[in-house]
Tab-separated table of C-alpha atoms in Angstrom:
chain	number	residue	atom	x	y	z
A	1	UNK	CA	20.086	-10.176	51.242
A	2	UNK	CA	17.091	-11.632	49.767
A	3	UNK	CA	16.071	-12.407	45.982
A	4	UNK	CA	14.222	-9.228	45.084
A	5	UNK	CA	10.510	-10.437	43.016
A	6	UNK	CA	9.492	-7.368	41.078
A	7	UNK	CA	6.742	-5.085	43.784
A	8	UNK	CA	3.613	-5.686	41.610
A	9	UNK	CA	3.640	-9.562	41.800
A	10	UNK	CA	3.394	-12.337	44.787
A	11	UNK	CA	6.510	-15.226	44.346
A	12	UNK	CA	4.022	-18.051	42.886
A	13	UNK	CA	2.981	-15.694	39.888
A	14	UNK	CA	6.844	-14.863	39.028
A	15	UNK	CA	8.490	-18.494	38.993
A	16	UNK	CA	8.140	-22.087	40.534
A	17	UNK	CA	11.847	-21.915	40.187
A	18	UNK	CA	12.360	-18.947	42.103
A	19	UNK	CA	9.530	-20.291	45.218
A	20	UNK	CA	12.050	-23.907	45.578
A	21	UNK	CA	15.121	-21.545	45.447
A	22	UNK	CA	13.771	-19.395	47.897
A	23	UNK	CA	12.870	-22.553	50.616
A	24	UNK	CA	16.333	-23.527	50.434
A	25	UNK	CA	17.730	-22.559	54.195
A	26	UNK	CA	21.553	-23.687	53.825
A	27	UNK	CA	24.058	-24.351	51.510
A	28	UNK	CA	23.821	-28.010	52.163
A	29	UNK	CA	20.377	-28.264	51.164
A	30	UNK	CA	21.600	-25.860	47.792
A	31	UNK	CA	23.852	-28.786	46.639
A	32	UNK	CA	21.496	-31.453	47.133
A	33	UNK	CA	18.822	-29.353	45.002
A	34	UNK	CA	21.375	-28.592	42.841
A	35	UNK	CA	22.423	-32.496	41.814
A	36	UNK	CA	19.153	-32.746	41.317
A	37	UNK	CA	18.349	-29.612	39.169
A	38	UNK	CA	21.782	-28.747	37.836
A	39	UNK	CA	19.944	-25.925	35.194
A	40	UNK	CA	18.497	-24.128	38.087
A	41	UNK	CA	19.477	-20.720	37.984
A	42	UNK	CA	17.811	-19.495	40.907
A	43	UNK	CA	19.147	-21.894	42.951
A	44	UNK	CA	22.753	-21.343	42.410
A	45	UNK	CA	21.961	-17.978	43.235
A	46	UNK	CA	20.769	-18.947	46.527
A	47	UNK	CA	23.403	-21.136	47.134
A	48	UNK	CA	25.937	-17.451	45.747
A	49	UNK	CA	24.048	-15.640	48.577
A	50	UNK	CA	23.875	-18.162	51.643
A	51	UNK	CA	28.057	-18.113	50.926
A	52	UNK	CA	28.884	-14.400	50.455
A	53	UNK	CA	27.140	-14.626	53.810
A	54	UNK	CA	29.586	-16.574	54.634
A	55	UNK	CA	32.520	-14.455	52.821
A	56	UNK	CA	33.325	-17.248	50.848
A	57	UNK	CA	33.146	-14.991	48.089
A	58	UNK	CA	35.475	-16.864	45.351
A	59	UNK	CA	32.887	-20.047	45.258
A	60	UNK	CA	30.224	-17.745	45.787
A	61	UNK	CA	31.581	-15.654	42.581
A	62	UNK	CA	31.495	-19.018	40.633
A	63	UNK	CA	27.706	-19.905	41.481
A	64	UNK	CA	26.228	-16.754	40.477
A	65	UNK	CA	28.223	-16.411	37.334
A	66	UNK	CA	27.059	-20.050	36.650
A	67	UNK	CA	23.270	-18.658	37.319
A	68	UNK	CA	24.096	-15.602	34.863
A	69	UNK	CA	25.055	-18.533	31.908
A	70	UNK	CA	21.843	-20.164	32.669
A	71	UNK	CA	19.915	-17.294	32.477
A	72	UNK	CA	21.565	-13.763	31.539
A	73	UNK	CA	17.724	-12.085	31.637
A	74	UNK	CA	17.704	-11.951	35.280
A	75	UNK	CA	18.491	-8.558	36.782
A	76	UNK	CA	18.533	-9.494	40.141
A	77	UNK	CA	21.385	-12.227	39.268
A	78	UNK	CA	23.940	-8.709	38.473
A	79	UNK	CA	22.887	-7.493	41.914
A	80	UNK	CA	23.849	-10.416	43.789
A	81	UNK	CA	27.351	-10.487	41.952
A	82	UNK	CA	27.859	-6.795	42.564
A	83	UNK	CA	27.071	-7.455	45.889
A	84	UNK	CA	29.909	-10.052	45.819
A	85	UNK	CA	32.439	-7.398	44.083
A	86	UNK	CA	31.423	-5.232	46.867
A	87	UNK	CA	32.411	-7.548	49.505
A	88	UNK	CA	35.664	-8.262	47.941
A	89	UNK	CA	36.308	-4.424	47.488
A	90	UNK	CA	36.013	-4.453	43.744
A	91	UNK	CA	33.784	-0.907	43.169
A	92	UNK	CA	33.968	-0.487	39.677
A	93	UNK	CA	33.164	-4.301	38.959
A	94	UNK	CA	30.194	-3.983	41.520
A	95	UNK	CA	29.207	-0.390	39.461
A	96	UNK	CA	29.255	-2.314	36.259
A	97	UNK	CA	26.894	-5.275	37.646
A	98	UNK	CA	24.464	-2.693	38.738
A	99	UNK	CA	24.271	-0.860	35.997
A	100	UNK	CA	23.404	-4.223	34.096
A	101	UNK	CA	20.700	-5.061	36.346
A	102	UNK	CA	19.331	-1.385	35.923
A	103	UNK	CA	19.687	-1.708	32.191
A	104	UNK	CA	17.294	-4.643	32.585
A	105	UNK	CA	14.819	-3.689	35.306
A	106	UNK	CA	14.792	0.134	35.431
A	107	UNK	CA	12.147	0.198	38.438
A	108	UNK	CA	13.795	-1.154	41.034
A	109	UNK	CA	15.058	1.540	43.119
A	110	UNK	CA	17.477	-0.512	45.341
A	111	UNK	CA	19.867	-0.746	42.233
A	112	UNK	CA	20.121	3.025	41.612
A	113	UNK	CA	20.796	3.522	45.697
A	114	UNK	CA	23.434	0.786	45.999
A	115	UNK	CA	25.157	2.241	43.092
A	116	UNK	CA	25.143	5.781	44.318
A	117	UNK	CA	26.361	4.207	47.641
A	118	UNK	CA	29.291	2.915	45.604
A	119	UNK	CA	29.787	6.539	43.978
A	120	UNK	CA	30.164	8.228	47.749
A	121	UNK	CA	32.523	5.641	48.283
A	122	UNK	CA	34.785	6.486	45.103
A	123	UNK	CA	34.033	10.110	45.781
A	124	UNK	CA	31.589	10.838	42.597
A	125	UNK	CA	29.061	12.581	44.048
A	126	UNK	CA	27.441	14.171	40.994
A	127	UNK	CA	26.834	10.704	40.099
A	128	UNK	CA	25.675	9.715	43.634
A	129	UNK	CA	23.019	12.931	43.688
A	130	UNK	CA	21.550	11.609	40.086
A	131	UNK	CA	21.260	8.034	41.391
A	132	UNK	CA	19.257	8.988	44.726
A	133	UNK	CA	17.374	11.637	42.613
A	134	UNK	CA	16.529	8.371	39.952
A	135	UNK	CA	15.584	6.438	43.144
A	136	UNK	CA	13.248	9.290	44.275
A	137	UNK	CA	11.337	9.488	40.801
A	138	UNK	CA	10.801	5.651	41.571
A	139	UNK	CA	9.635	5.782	45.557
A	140	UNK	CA	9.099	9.408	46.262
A	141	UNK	CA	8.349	8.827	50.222
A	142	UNK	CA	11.938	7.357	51.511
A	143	UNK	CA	13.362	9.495	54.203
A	144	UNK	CA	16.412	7.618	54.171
A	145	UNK	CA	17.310	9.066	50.450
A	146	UNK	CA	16.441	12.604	50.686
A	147	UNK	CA	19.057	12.471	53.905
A	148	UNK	CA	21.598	10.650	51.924
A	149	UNK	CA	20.842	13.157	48.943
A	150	UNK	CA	20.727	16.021	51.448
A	151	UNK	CA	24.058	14.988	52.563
A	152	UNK	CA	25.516	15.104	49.734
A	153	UNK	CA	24.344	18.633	48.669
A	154	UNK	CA	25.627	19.721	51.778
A	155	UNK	CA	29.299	18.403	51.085
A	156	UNK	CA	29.038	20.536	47.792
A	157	UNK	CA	28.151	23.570	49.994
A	158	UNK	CA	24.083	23.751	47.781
A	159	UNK	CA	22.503	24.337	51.313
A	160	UNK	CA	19.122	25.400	49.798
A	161	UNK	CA	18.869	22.208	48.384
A	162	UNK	CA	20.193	20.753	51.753
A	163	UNK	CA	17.717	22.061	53.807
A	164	UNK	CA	14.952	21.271	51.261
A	165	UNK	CA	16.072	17.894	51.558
A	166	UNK	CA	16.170	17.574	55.362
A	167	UNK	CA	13.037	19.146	55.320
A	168	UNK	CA	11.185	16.304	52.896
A	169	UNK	CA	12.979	13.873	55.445
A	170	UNK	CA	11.520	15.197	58.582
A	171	UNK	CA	8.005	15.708	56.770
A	172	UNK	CA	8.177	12.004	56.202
A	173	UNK	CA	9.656	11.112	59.495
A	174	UNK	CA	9.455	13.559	62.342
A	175	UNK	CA	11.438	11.746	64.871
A	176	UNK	CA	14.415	11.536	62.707
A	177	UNK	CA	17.204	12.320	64.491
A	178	UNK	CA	19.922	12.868	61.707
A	179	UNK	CA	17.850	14.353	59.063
A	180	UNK	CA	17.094	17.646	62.220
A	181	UNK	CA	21.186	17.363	62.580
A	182	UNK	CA	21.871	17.675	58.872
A	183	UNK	CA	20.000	20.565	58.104
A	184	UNK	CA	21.150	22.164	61.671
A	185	UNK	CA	24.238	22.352	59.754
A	186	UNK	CA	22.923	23.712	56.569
A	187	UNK	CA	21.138	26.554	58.440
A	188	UNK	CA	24.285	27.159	60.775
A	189	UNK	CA	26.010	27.685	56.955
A	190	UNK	CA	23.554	29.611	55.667
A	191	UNK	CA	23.553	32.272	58.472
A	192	UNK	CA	20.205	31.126	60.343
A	193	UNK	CA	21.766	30.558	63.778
A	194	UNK	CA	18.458	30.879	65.840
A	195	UNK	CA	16.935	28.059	63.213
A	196	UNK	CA	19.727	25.912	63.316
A	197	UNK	CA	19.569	25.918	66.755
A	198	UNK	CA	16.319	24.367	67.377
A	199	UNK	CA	16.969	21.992	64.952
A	200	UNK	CA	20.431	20.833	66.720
A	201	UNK	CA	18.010	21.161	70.030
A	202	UNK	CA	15.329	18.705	68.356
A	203	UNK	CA	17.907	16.298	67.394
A	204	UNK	CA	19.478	16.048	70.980
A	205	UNK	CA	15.733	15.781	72.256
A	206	UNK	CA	15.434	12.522	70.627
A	207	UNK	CA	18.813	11.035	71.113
A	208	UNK	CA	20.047	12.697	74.410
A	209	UNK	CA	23.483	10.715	73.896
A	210	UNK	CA	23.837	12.728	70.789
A	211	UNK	CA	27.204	14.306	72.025
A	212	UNK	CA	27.510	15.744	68.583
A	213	UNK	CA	23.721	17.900	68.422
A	214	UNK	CA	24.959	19.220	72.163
A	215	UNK	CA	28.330	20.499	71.194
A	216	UNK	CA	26.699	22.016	68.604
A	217	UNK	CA	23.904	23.914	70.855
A	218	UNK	CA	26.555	25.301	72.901
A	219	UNK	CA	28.229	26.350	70.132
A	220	UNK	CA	25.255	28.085	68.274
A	221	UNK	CA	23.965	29.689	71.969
A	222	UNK	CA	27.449	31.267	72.215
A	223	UNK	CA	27.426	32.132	68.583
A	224	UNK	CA	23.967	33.982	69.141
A	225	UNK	CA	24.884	35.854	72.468
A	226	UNK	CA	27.730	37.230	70.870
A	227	UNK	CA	25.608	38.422	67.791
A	228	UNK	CA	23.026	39.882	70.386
A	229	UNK	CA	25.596	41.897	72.532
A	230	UNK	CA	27.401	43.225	69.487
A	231	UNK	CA	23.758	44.704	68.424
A	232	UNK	CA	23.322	45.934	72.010
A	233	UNK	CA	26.624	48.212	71.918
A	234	UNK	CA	26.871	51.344	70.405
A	235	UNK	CA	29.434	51.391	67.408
A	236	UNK	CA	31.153	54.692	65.997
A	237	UNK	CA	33.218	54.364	63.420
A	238	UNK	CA	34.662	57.794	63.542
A	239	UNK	CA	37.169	58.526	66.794
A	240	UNK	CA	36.382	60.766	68.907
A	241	UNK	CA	39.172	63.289	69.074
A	242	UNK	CA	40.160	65.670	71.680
A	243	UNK	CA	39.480	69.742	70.803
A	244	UNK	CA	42.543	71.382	69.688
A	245	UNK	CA	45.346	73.897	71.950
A	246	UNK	CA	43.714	77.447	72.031
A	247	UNK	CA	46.032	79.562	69.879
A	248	UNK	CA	48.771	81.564	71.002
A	249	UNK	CA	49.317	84.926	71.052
């Protein structure tokens, strides 16, 4: 994890505070900056990440909420702590803490996909879909997002929208492997077995350890044999029944 500086500005023109946080390369050198600077907000921060690296996360807790009462305007400072929530497993205190650093800086994507990664993990996915389609808006050429959002679609059985998805991903990246895997599976639902095949065909292509994509390719072959000797034989659906006794006398 890294301080984020907002995309349309270099370090110098954002904060001389922020470029001697960011040279600080342990936690030892974060104290002795800190006795020296004790209203430093950035570098308590740095000194928060360097220990949730760490997994010290109760002293790391206490240096970024220190960096929050020195300066509350920073929206990066909420990400850090949610990051710390995360670690410790609180979701809905890491949720919050995003939220607050989206209520502040509304353009940085990151925030809305960390927080919809949060809502997959509680199981909201309505609320996951509108985060990734927020961070799309934002950076409209991240592969990695329409997957996730593809995903996601999928689960709720929207396949169209699936497919679309997987589709955006692979225009942006044709060698991804899971994004040709994803919408295999969309297809396969949607009744386009010679479609999904190819795709599940592609994906083992590129990763031919991909034990799922193979199972999968057997599956669909069989699948499509079976479809293509039912069309070959002749079907009646009336019985053919045997002429009845001649009469008798």
């Amino acid at each position: 994890l890294v301080l984020l500086v907002p995309r349309t500005a270099s370090v110098a023109e954002v904060d001389p505070l922020l470029v001697c946080a960011l040279s600080l390369k342990n936690i030892e050198e974060c104290d002795r900056y800190i006795s020296r600077n004790p209203r430093d907000a950035h570098a308590y921060a740095k000194r928060a990440m360097n220990l949730k690296g760490k997994r010290e996360f109760v002293r790391a807790l206490a240096d970024i909420n220190k960096a929050i009462e020195i300066d509350p305007s920073k929206a990066n400072f909420y990400n850090i702590r949610a990051m710390i929530f995360k670690g410790k497993g609180e979701r809905d205190r890491a949720i919050a803490d995003y939220s607050r650093a989206i209520e502040i800086n509304g353009r940085e994507s990151l925030y809305y996909e960390w927080r919809a990664d949060l809502w997959v993990e509680k199981g909201e996915h309505n609320r996951a879909i509108a985060d990734y389609t927020k961070f799309l808006e934002i950076d409209k050429k991240n592969e990695v997002i329409f997957l996730k959002r593809g995903e996601l679609f999928a689960n709720k059985g929207e396949h169209y929208r699936a497919i679309a998805d997987c589709t955006r991903a692979i225009e942006l990246d044709r060698k991804y492997e899971d994004a040709y895997f994803v919408r295999g599976k969309s297809l396969e639902a949607s009744g386009k077995s010679q479609q999904a095949l190819l795709d599940f065909e592609k994906a083992l292509a590129l990763n031919p350890r991909n034990s799922d994509a193979a199972a999968k390719i057997m599956e669909m072959r069989e699948k499509i044999a079976v479809a293509a000797r039912g069309q070959a034989s002749p079907v009646s659906s009336t019985p053919i029944q045997s002429a009845p006794p001649p009469a008798q006398a």
